[in-house]
Tab-separated table of C-alpha atoms in Angstrom:
chain	number	residue	atom	x	y	z
B	104	MET	CA	0.000	0.000	0.000
B	105	PRO	CA	1.241	3.546	-0.696
B	106	ASN	CA	2.280	5.793	2.120
B	107	THR	CA	-0.648	8.129	2.850
B	108	GLU	CA	1.213	10.353	5.328
B	109	MET	CA	2.111	13.803	4.075
B	110	PRO	CA	5.892	14.248	3.905
B	111	ALA	CA	7.528	17.247	5.550
B	112	ALA	CA	9.636	17.930	2.477
B	113	ILE	CA	10.393	16.595	-0.978
B	114	GLY	CA	13.825	17.572	-2.198
B	115	HIS	CA	14.274	21.259	-1.432
B	116	TYR	CA	10.510	21.849	-1.255
B	117	GLU	CA	8.776	22.215	2.105
B	118	ILE	CA	5.299	20.674	1.943
B	119	GLU	CA	2.476	22.909	3.179
B	120	ARG	CA	-0.751	21.056	2.392
B	121	LYS	CA	-2.318	18.551	0.037
B	122	LEU	CA	-4.193	19.926	-2.976
B	123	GLY	CA	-5.341	16.722	-4.638
B	124	ARG	CA	-4.631	13.051	-5.143
B	125	GLY	CA	-4.730	10.737	-8.139
B	126	ALA	CA	-4.010	7.093	-8.828
B	127	MET	CA	-0.303	7.716	-9.486
B	128	GLY	CA	0.549	10.574	-7.151
B	129	THR	CA	-0.389	13.616	-5.116
B	130	VAL	CA	-0.276	17.354	-5.696
B	131	TYR	CA	0.914	19.499	-2.802
B	132	ALA	CA	1.181	23.189	-2.108
B	133	ALA	CA	4.863	23.607	-1.279
B	134	ARG	CA	7.545	26.252	-0.770
B	135	ASP	CA	10.955	26.295	-2.411
B	136	MET	CA	13.258	26.582	0.602
B	137	ARG	CA	16.029	28.106	-1.536
B	138	ILE	CA	14.162	31.145	-2.886
B	139	GLY	CA	10.865	31.121	-0.967
B	140	ARG	CA	8.639	30.656	-4.006
B	141	ARG	CA	5.388	28.772	-3.445
B	142	VAL	CA	4.593	26.065	-6.002
B	143	ALA	CA	2.197	23.277	-6.813
B	144	LEU	CA	4.295	20.131	-6.483
B	145	LYS	CA	3.029	17.268	-8.627
B	146	THR	CA	4.599	14.109	-7.224
B	147	VAL	CA	4.792	10.487	-8.350
B	148	GLN	CA	3.894	7.899	-5.710
B	149	LEU	CA	3.707	4.350	-7.009
B	150	HIS	CA	3.127	1.008	-5.330
B	151	ASP	CA	3.091	-2.643	-6.314
B	152	GLY	CA	0.427	-3.270	-8.925
B	153	SER	CA	0.349	0.335	-10.215
B	154	PHE	CA	0.877	-0.928	-13.762
B	155	GLU	CA	-0.432	-3.921	-15.661
B	156	ASP	CA	2.897	-4.531	-17.351
B	157	ALA	CA	6.213	-2.954	-18.293
B	158	THR	CA	4.662	-1.277	-21.344
B	159	ALA	CA	2.146	0.587	-19.176
B	160	ALA	CA	4.893	1.680	-16.771
B	161	LYS	CA	7.067	2.932	-19.626
B	162	GLU	CA	4.109	4.818	-21.125
B	163	PHE	CA	3.389	6.530	-17.789
B	164	PHE	CA	6.937	7.786	-17.292
B	165	LEU	CA	7.211	8.837	-20.929
B	166	ARG	CA	4.036	10.896	-20.495
B	167	LEU	CA	5.446	12.508	-17.368
B	168	GLN	CA	8.722	13.262	-19.119
B	169	ARG	CA	6.792	14.678	-22.065
B	170	GLU	CA	4.763	16.904	-19.742
B	171	ALA	CA	8.017	18.271	-18.312
B	172	GLU	CA	9.455	18.915	-21.764
B	173	VAL	CA	6.280	20.432	-23.211
B	174	SER	CA	5.479	22.625	-20.200
B	175	GLY	CA	9.082	23.768	-20.016
B	176	ALA	CA	8.876	24.984	-23.622
B	177	LEU	CA	5.764	27.102	-22.974
B	178	LEU	CA	5.866	30.460	-21.238
B	179	HIS	CA	2.568	32.323	-21.442
B	180	PRO	CA	0.247	34.070	-18.951
B	181	ASN	CA	-2.599	31.726	-19.916
B	182	ILE	CA	-0.595	28.527	-19.398
B	183	VAL	CA	0.407	27.151	-15.993
B	184	ALA	CA	4.188	27.550	-15.814
B	185	LEU	CA	6.612	24.719	-15.043
B	186	TYR	CA	9.490	25.806	-12.817
B	187	GLU	CA	11.418	22.578	-12.344
B	188	ALA	CA	11.378	18.831	-12.920
B	189	GLY	CA	12.908	16.633	-10.205
B	190	TYR	CA	14.393	13.241	-11.044
B	191	GLU	CA	15.201	9.976	-9.298
B	192	GLY	CA	17.713	8.333	-11.565
B	193	ASP	CA	16.456	8.819	-15.119
B	194	ARG	CA	12.775	9.073	-14.188
B	195	VAL	CA	10.729	12.146	-13.297
B	196	HIS	CA	9.928	12.172	-9.580
B	197	PHE	CA	8.076	15.496	-9.313
B	198	LEU	CA	7.100	18.602	-11.249
B	199	ALA	CA	7.232	21.994	-9.531
B	200	MET	CA	4.586	24.144	-11.194
B	201	GLU	CA	2.998	27.550	-10.820
B	202	LEU	CA	0.645	27.619	-7.829
B	203	VAL	CA	-2.634	29.117	-9.021
B	204	GLU	CA	-4.684	30.593	-6.213
B	205	GLY	CA	-8.220	30.062	-7.411
B	206	GLU	CA	-10.341	27.198	-8.669
B	207	THR	CA	-10.778	24.958	-11.671
B	208	LEU	CA	-13.308	25.792	-14.356
B	209	LEU	CA	-15.075	22.588	-13.336
B	210	GLU	CA	-15.578	23.984	-9.832
B	211	LEU	CA	-16.723	27.332	-11.198
B	212	MET	CA	-19.314	25.618	-13.389
B	213	LYS	CA	-20.558	23.562	-10.446
B	214	ARG	CA	-21.078	26.757	-8.442
B	215	HIS	CA	-23.367	28.085	-11.175
B	216	ARG	CA	-25.394	24.883	-11.568
B	217	PRO	CA	-28.128	24.245	-12.432
B	218	GLY	CA	-27.745	27.436	-14.461
B	219	PRO	CA	-25.078	28.347	-17.038
B	220	VAL	CA	-22.010	30.498	-16.589
B	221	PRO	CA	-22.879	34.136	-17.476
B	222	VAL	CA	-22.148	34.808	-21.144
B	223	ASP	CA	-19.575	37.553	-20.534
B	224	ARG	CA	-17.674	35.406	-18.020
B	225	ALA	CA	-17.731	32.347	-20.277
B	226	LEU	CA	-16.387	34.317	-23.240
B	227	ARG	CA	-13.562	35.840	-21.182
B	228	ILE	CA	-12.519	32.371	-20.070
B	229	ALA	CA	-12.706	31.024	-23.635
B	230	ALA	CA	-10.655	33.963	-24.931
B	231	ASP	CA	-7.943	33.298	-22.316
B	232	VAL	CA	-7.827	29.617	-23.246
B	233	LEU	CA	-7.571	30.573	-26.926
B	234	HIS	CA	-4.609	32.815	-26.134
B	235	GLY	CA	-2.862	29.920	-24.406
B	236	LEU	CA	-3.716	27.462	-27.186
B	237	SER	CA	-2.570	29.893	-29.862
B	238	HIS	CA	0.823	30.096	-28.131
B	239	ALA	CA	1.093	26.297	-27.730
B	240	HIS	CA	0.017	25.638	-31.316
B	241	ALA	CA	2.548	28.154	-32.599
B	242	LYS	CA	5.166	26.029	-30.804
B	243	GLY	CA	3.850	22.928	-32.590
B	244	ILE	CA	2.191	21.488	-29.462
B	245	THR	CA	-1.355	20.098	-29.261
B	246	HIS	CA	-2.779	19.783	-25.727
B	247	ARG	CA	-5.187	16.897	-26.536
B	248	ASP	CA	-7.118	17.065	-23.238
B	249	ILE	CA	-8.849	20.445	-22.970
B	250	LYS	CA	-11.604	20.056	-20.360
B	251	PRO	CA	-12.976	22.082	-17.404
B	252	ALA	CA	-10.743	20.306	-14.879
B	253	ASN	CA	-7.651	21.343	-16.854
B	254	VAL	CA	-8.514	25.053	-16.921
B	255	LEU	CA	-7.589	26.960	-13.765
B	256	ILE	CA	-9.212	30.289	-12.892
B	257	THR	CA	-7.103	32.660	-10.783
B	258	ALA	CA	-8.524	34.845	-8.024
B	259	ASP	CA	-8.323	37.703	-10.556
B	260	GLY	CA	-10.443	35.775	-13.064
B	261	VAL	CA	-7.659	34.856	-15.502
B	262	ALA	CA	-7.910	31.405	-17.097
B	263	LYS	CA	-4.783	29.226	-17.394
B	264	ILE	CA	-4.390	25.902	-19.181
B	265	ALA	CA	-2.958	23.110	-17.027
B	266	ASP	CA	-1.867	19.483	-17.397
B	267	PHE	CA	0.029	18.905	-20.618
B	268	GLY	CA	0.479	15.270	-19.595
B	269	ILE	CA	-0.815	13.862	-22.887
B	270	ALA	CA	0.167	16.824	-25.043
B	271	ARG	CA	2.169	15.890	-28.080
B	272	PRO	CA	4.546	17.925	-30.228
B	273	GLU	CA	3.949	17.600	-33.970
B	274	THR	CA	7.344	15.926	-34.328
B	275	SER	CA	6.566	13.209	-31.755
B	276	SER	CA	6.105	9.620	-32.936
B	277	MET	CA	4.922	8.358	-29.550
B	278	THR	CA	1.631	6.445	-29.566
B	279	ALA	CA	-0.500	4.847	-26.904
B	280	ALA	CA	-0.549	1.050	-26.856
B	281	GLY	CA	-4.068	-0.384	-27.087
B	282	ALA	CA	-5.741	2.610	-25.470
B	283	LEU	CA	-7.162	5.998	-26.328
B	284	LEU	CA	-5.995	8.857	-24.124
B	285	GLY	CA	-8.223	11.782	-23.318
B	286	THR	CA	-11.518	12.538	-21.612
B	287	PRO	CA	-14.478	11.068	-23.550
B	288	ASN	CA	-17.002	13.928	-23.308
B	289	TYR	CA	-14.496	16.431	-24.718
B	290	MET	CA	-12.763	14.331	-27.396
B	291	SER	CA	-12.730	15.443	-31.007
B	292	PRO	CA	-14.099	13.063	-33.687
B	293	GLU	CA	-10.592	12.412	-34.990
B	294	GLN	CA	-9.484	11.514	-31.460
B	295	VAL	CA	-12.356	9.029	-31.171
B	296	THR	CA	-11.512	7.320	-34.445
B	297	GLY	CA	-7.776	7.260	-33.718
B	298	ASN	CA	-6.831	9.432	-36.689
B	299	ASP	CA	-3.886	11.803	-36.676
B	300	LEU	CA	-4.551	14.891	-34.592
B	301	SER	CA	-3.922	18.484	-35.575
B	302	PRO	CA	-4.119	21.490	-33.234
B	303	ARG	CA	-7.732	21.940	-34.359
B	304	ALA	CA	-8.625	18.971	-32.141
B	305	ASP	CA	-8.104	21.357	-29.209
B	306	LEU	CA	-10.546	23.793	-30.834
B	307	PHE	CA	-13.254	21.114	-30.904
B	308	SER	CA	-12.687	20.367	-27.212
B	309	LEU	CA	-12.807	24.069	-26.378
B	310	GLY	CA	-16.082	24.329	-28.298
B	311	VAL	CA	-17.523	21.549	-26.127
B	312	VAL	CA	-16.316	23.313	-22.963
B	313	LEU	CA	-17.769	26.651	-24.113
B	314	TYR	CA	-21.073	24.969	-25.021
B	315	GLU	CA	-21.242	23.407	-21.559
B	316	MET	CA	-20.521	26.762	-19.881
B	317	LEU	CA	-23.257	28.514	-21.866
B	318	ALA	CA	-25.899	25.759	-21.874
B	319	ALA	CA	-25.186	24.081	-18.498
B	320	VAL	CA	-25.297	20.713	-20.305
B	321	LYS	CA	-22.721	18.699	-22.222
B	322	PRO	CA	-23.487	18.622	-25.958
B	323	PHE	CA	-22.717	14.913	-26.465
B	324	VAL	CA	-23.816	13.462	-23.121
B	325	ALA	CA	-25.012	9.835	-23.021
B	326	SER	CA	-25.553	7.121	-20.439
B	327	ASP	CA	-22.472	5.130	-21.419
B	328	LEU	CA	-19.114	5.473	-23.115
B	329	THR	CA	-20.273	4.004	-26.416
B	330	GLY	CA	-23.155	6.459	-26.558
B	331	ILE	CA	-20.852	9.418	-25.909
B	332	LEU	CA	-18.438	8.399	-28.649
B	333	HIS	CA	-21.307	7.717	-31.051
B	334	ASN	CA	-22.764	11.181	-30.385
B	335	ILE	CA	-19.416	12.881	-30.946
B	336	LEU	CA	-19.154	11.251	-34.371
B	337	ARG	CA	-22.770	11.514	-35.534
B	338	GLN	CA	-24.882	13.876	-33.436
B	339	GLU	CA	-25.357	17.582	-34.161
B	340	PRO	CA	-26.215	19.204	-30.817
B	341	ALA	CA	-28.911	21.854	-30.558
B	342	HIS	CA	-27.714	25.387	-31.277
B	343	VAL	CA	-26.557	26.790	-27.945
B	344	SER	CA	-28.533	30.010	-28.528
B	345	ASP	CA	-31.688	27.889	-28.753
B	346	VAL	CA	-30.824	26.143	-25.495
B	347	ASN	CA	-29.947	29.423	-23.749
B	348	PRO	CA	-31.662	32.436	-25.413
B	349	SER	CA	-29.354	34.849	-23.562
B	350	VAL	CA	-26.463	33.679	-25.774
B	351	PRO	CA	-26.166	36.020	-28.802
B	352	ARG	CA	-26.664	34.203	-32.095
B	353	PRO	CA	-23.159	35.044	-33.417
B	354	VAL	CA	-21.671	33.489	-30.289
B	355	GLY	CA	-23.747	30.339	-30.808
B	356	ASP	CA	-22.623	30.240	-34.434
B	357	LEU	CA	-18.975	30.402	-33.312
B	358	VAL	CA	-19.514	27.523	-30.875
B	359	ALA	CA	-21.054	25.493	-33.707
B	360	ARG	CA	-18.028	26.227	-35.918
B	361	LEU	CA	-15.667	25.060	-33.187
B	362	MET	CA	-17.562	21.754	-32.950
B	363	GLN	CA	-17.554	20.921	-36.664
B	364	LYS	CA	-16.893	17.213	-37.250
B	365	THR	CA	-14.233	17.892	-39.895
B	366	PRO	CA	-11.042	19.576	-38.608
B	367	ASP	CA	-10.672	21.791	-41.684
B	368	ALA	CA	-14.154	23.234	-41.075
B	369	ARG	CA	-13.044	24.577	-37.676
B	370	PRO	CA	-11.115	27.823	-37.234
B	371	THR	CA	-7.567	27.760	-35.933
B	372	ALA	CA	-6.904	29.153	-32.460
B	373	ALA	CA	-5.625	32.382	-34.002
B	374	GLU	CA	-8.679	32.689	-36.273
B	375	ALA	CA	-11.086	32.022	-33.417
B	376	LEU	CA	-9.216	34.493	-31.238
B	377	ALA	CA	-9.640	37.197	-33.882
B	378	LEU	CA	-13.408	36.814	-33.473
B	379	PHE	CA	-13.060	37.473	-29.744
B	380	GLU	CA	-10.721	40.452	-29.920
B	381	THR	CA	-11.940	44.033	-29.833
B	382	PRO	CA	-10.110	47.146	-31.008
B	383	ALA	CA	-11.705	49.329	-28.324
B	384	ARG	CA	-8.993	50.907	-26.195
B	385	THR	CA	-11.191	50.972	-23.134
B	386	ALA	CA	-12.133	47.284	-23.299
B	387	PRO	CA	-10.476	44.821	-20.889
B	388	PRO	CA	-7.617	42.754	-22.355
B	389	HIS	CA	-8.830	39.831	-24.465
B	390	SER	CA	-12.476	40.855	-24.045
B	391	PRO	CA	-14.846	39.606	-26.769
B	392	PRO	CA	-16.812	42.117	-28.905
B	393	VAL	CA	-20.055	40.955	-27.287
B	394	LEU	CA	-18.806	42.397	-23.984
B	395	ARG	CA	-18.745	45.937	-25.335
B	396	ARG	CA	-21.985	47.468	-24.141
B	397	ARG	CA	-23.030	50.457	-22.124
B	398	ILE	CA	-24.000	49.774	-18.514
B	399	PRO	CA	-27.227	51.489	-17.390
B	400	ALA	CA	-26.926	53.884	-14.444
B	401	VAL	CA	-28.787	51.563	-12.068
B	402	GLN	CA	-26.496	48.658	-12.936
B	403	ALA	CA	-23.448	50.903	-12.653
B	404	ALA	CA	-24.505	51.907	-9.142
B	405	SER	CA	-24.879	48.246	-8.248
B	406	VAL	CA	-21.407	47.488	-9.577
B	407	VAL	CA	-19.943	50.317	-7.468
B	408	ALA	CA	-21.740	49.022	-4.385
B	409	ILE	CA	-20.435	45.525	-4.947
B	410	ALA	CA	-16.910	46.842	-5.479
B	411	ILE	CA	-17.062	48.749	-2.186
B	412	ALA	CA	-18.322	45.644	-0.426
B	413	LEU	CA	-15.449	43.618	-1.834
B	414	VAL	CA	-12.977	46.135	-0.461
B	415	VAL	CA	-14.538	46.063	2.993
B	416	ILE	CA	-15.094	42.331	3.219
B	417	PRO	CA	-11.861	40.354	3.758
B	418	VAL	CA	-10.955	38.432	0.618
B	419	MET	CA	-10.003	34.795	1.161
B	420	LEU	CA	-7.890	33.121	-1.465
B	421	LEU	CA	-9.496	30.003	-2.802
B	422	ARG	CA	-7.540	26.822	-2.525
B	423	ALA	CA	-5.319	26.161	-5.520
B	424	ARG	CA	-6.311	23.144	-7.562
B	425	ILE	CA	-4.612	21.000	-10.153
B	426	ASP	CA	-6.412	18.050	-11.617
B	427	ALA	CA	-4.512	15.198	-9.985
B	428	THR	CA	-6.691	12.548	-11.591
B	429	PRO	CA	-5.153	11.105	-14.761
B	430	SER	CA	-7.041	11.560	-18.002
B	431	ALA	CA	-9.378	8.690	-18.784
B	432	THR	CA	-7.797	5.671	-20.435
B	433	ILE	CA	-10.382	3.731	-22.423
B	434	PRO	CA	-9.729	-0.030	-22.343
B	435	ALA	CA	-8.804	-1.657	-25.629
B	436	SER	CA	-11.786	-4.046	-25.421
B	437	GLN	CA	-14.239	-1.124	-25.346
B	438	LEU	CA	-12.445	0.578	-28.196
B	439	ILE	CA	-12.630	-2.596	-30.289
B	440	GLU	CA	-16.352	-2.959	-29.595
B	441	PHE	CA	-17.014	0.672	-30.456
B	442	GLU	CA	-14.943	0.416	-33.644
B	443	ASN	CA	-16.864	-2.697	-34.709
B	444	LYS	CA	-20.173	-0.924	-34.104
B	445	ARG	CA	-19.026	2.129	-36.027
B	446	ARG	CA	-17.929	0.025	-38.992
B	447	ALA	CA	-21.200	-1.931	-38.999
B	448	LEU	CA	-23.243	1.266	-39.154
B	449	GLU	CA	-20.998	2.733	-41.824
B	450	ALA	CA	-21.356	-0.456	-43.892
B	451	ALA	CA	-25.157	-0.274	-43.632
B	452	ASP	CA	-25.045	3.416	-44.574
B	453	ALA	CA	-22.815	2.641	-47.568
B	454	LEU	CA	-25.278	0.004	-48.829
B	455	PHE	CA	-28.095	2.517	-48.558
B	456	MET	CA	-26.131	5.204	-50.404
B	457	ALA	CA	-25.357	2.669	-53.149
B	458	GLY	CA	-29.070	2.072	-53.632
B	459	LYS	CA	-28.943	-1.450	-52.183
B	460	TYR	CA	-31.914	-0.785	-49.928
B	461	GLU	CA	-32.873	-4.373	-49.101
B	462	GLU	CA	-29.298	-5.291	-48.120
B	463	SER	CA	-29.080	-2.076	-46.126
B	464	LEU	CA	-32.343	-2.904	-44.310
B	465	LEU	CA	-31.029	-6.374	-43.398
B	466	SER	CA	-27.796	-4.822	-42.075
B	467	TYR	CA	-29.657	-2.325	-39.892
B	468	GLU	CA	-31.956	-5.044	-38.544
B	469	ALA	CA	-28.978	-7.274	-37.744
B	470	TYR	CA	-27.368	-4.364	-35.889
B	471	LEU	CA	-30.567	-3.757	-33.904
B	472	ASP	CA	-30.715	-7.437	-32.938
B	473	ARG	CA	-27.411	-6.877	-31.101
B	474	TYR	CA	-27.926	-3.274	-30.010
B	475	PRO	CA	-31.706	-2.719	-29.766
B	476	HIS	CA	-31.431	0.824	-28.347
B	477	SER	CA	-29.452	2.338	-31.213
B	478	LEU	CA	-31.298	5.413	-32.514
B	479	ALA	CA	-28.948	5.679	-35.521
B	480	ALA	CA	-29.748	2.100	-36.576
B	481	GLU	CA	-33.482	2.660	-36.076
B	482	GLU	CA	-33.366	5.764	-38.270
B	483	GLY	CA	-31.375	3.862	-40.898
B	484	ARG	CA	-33.800	0.918	-40.850
B	485	ASP	CA	-36.827	3.212	-41.284
B	486	ARG	CA	-35.062	5.123	-44.047
B	487	ALA	CA	-34.233	1.891	-45.897
B	488	ALA	CA	-37.775	0.534	-45.482
B	489	MET	CA	-39.228	3.768	-46.864
B	490	ALA	CA	-36.839	3.673	-49.822
B	491	ILE	CA	-37.891	0.073	-50.597
B	492	ALA	CA	-41.586	1.052	-50.475
B	493	ASP	CA	-40.973	4.036	-52.741
B	494	ALA	CA	-39.039	1.850	-55.207
B	495	GLU	CA	-41.851	-0.732	-55.324
B	496	LYS	CA	-44.417	2.007	-55.864
B	497	ALA	CA	-42.352	3.514	-58.660
B	498	ALA	CA	-41.941	0.103	-60.306
B	499	ALA	CA	-45.690	-0.553	-60.194
B	500	ALA	CA	-46.589	2.855	-61.629
B	501	PRO	CA	-45.623	2.170	-65.309
B	502	ALA	CA	-47.722	-1.030	-65.494
B	503	GLU	CA	-50.778	0.706	-64.052
B	504	THR	CA	-50.280	3.596	-66.418
B	505	ALA	CA	-50.056	1.196	-69.376
B	506	ARG	CA	-53.340	-0.527	-68.402
B	507	THR	CA	-55.132	2.791	-68.065
B	508	ALA	CA	-53.821	3.993	-71.430
B	509	ALA	CA	-54.868	0.747	-73.141
B	510	LYS	CA	-58.373	0.973	-71.767
B	511	LYS	CA	-58.638	4.603	-72.844
B	512	LYS	CA	-57.389	3.751	-76.324
B	513	LYS	CA	-59.837	0.877	-76.580
B	514	ASP	CA	-62.676	3.210	-75.681
B	515	GLU	CA	-61.482	5.757	-78.227
B	516	ASP	CA	-61.254	3.128	-81.037
B	517	ILE	CA	-64.879	1.928	-80.747
B	518	SER	CA	-66.810	2.082	-84.044
B	519	ALA	CA	-70.014	4.074	-84.561
B	520	ARG	CA	-71.986	0.817	-85.204
B	521	GLU	CA	-70.706	-0.728	-81.928
B	522	LEU	CA	-71.579	2.436	-80.036
B	523	LEU	CA	-75.117	2.342	-81.468
B	524	ASN	CA	-75.509	-1.330	-80.509
B	525	ARG	CA	-74.441	-0.574	-76.934
B	526	ILE	CA	-76.956	2.248	-76.660
B	527	LYS	CA	-79.695	-0.057	-77.944
B	528	ARG	CA	-78.787	-2.708	-75.352
B	529	VAL	CA	-79.011	-0.150	-72.567
B	530	PHE	CA	-82.466	1.113	-73.635
B	531	LYS	CA	-83.835	-2.221	-74.802
B	532	PRO	CA	-87.303	-2.725	-73.281
């Protein structure tokens, strides 16, 4: 069993308190005894049975080393800074990172539930994250796990991106063995299917986060993992401005662009950021255009009153948080099952598109025999059945038309004598 007692010191860092704990380690608030700087110390604490095999252990330490290298290469006010990496032999033992006095975006969203985050606040946070992503992408680094728990909000309201543990430089050839790394609800479609990722994968994840802030619901939520992944690939969520009418339509349109299924249809971080920026000199840094509005006198008086109250009331710093829980690792067996389901649906869809409606119908019905609650398969089955009915109706139409025409022609070709005979038969006494 791992040692659960809090150490007095780790290296030259004096431990102050615990901030969080995950399966592979603990995050502490600590003080550098050499220069007095306070840090968030992300430590590695392993025990027997931590890894299934040597491959899993190697992957873990490579990820930790990569986080040190990636974070060390990034210096930006909207990215949590790495100060130092500590080693035991050739393996990372701890990471000394910027201590953010505040809360995670996840905690902020929970405080607002069941309602959404106010539009202005949500857009400021998104703009800060875009600034950080733009810097990382310019360095050739894709984060790959943008989610509320990995966005820290300072006491001053500034958003900072944290946890580059599964980030990957464009030049990296490292791959995960038999598993998909990330957090399911926020994965991009290309992440779900295992395709190569570009920085625009982070834009999709940010779109999901922004949608959740504005709508107070996740756009691709489902009761199980397979349902979530299916929705990410196939479902078009409701327009966020329809879910929350207080969201301006242009903002909802931007969220929809961020969540496009095809990477090329999404803006880059720099392009998205340009939509948030405002040229007004008096606007706060990074404030979106939608924030530029005049405040009525009554509201202004309220703001002043609140400001005075904040000065009088003692301000307590919120506990610093870093997401100590590793990103979700989806087992290979679930990935294989999901991939098989995806291929089966795509095969049925391909048959339908090729005009092979009966074969398509059989494929959808076979899928529903195994997965009876699949809405996509039900829609496909009904679509195929309707196409078959339409085809049969169209095929029957020419024969019916021919019979009608023949009868009409026969009536038209009747002789005058025959017509007279028929009249006589009708009026015969």
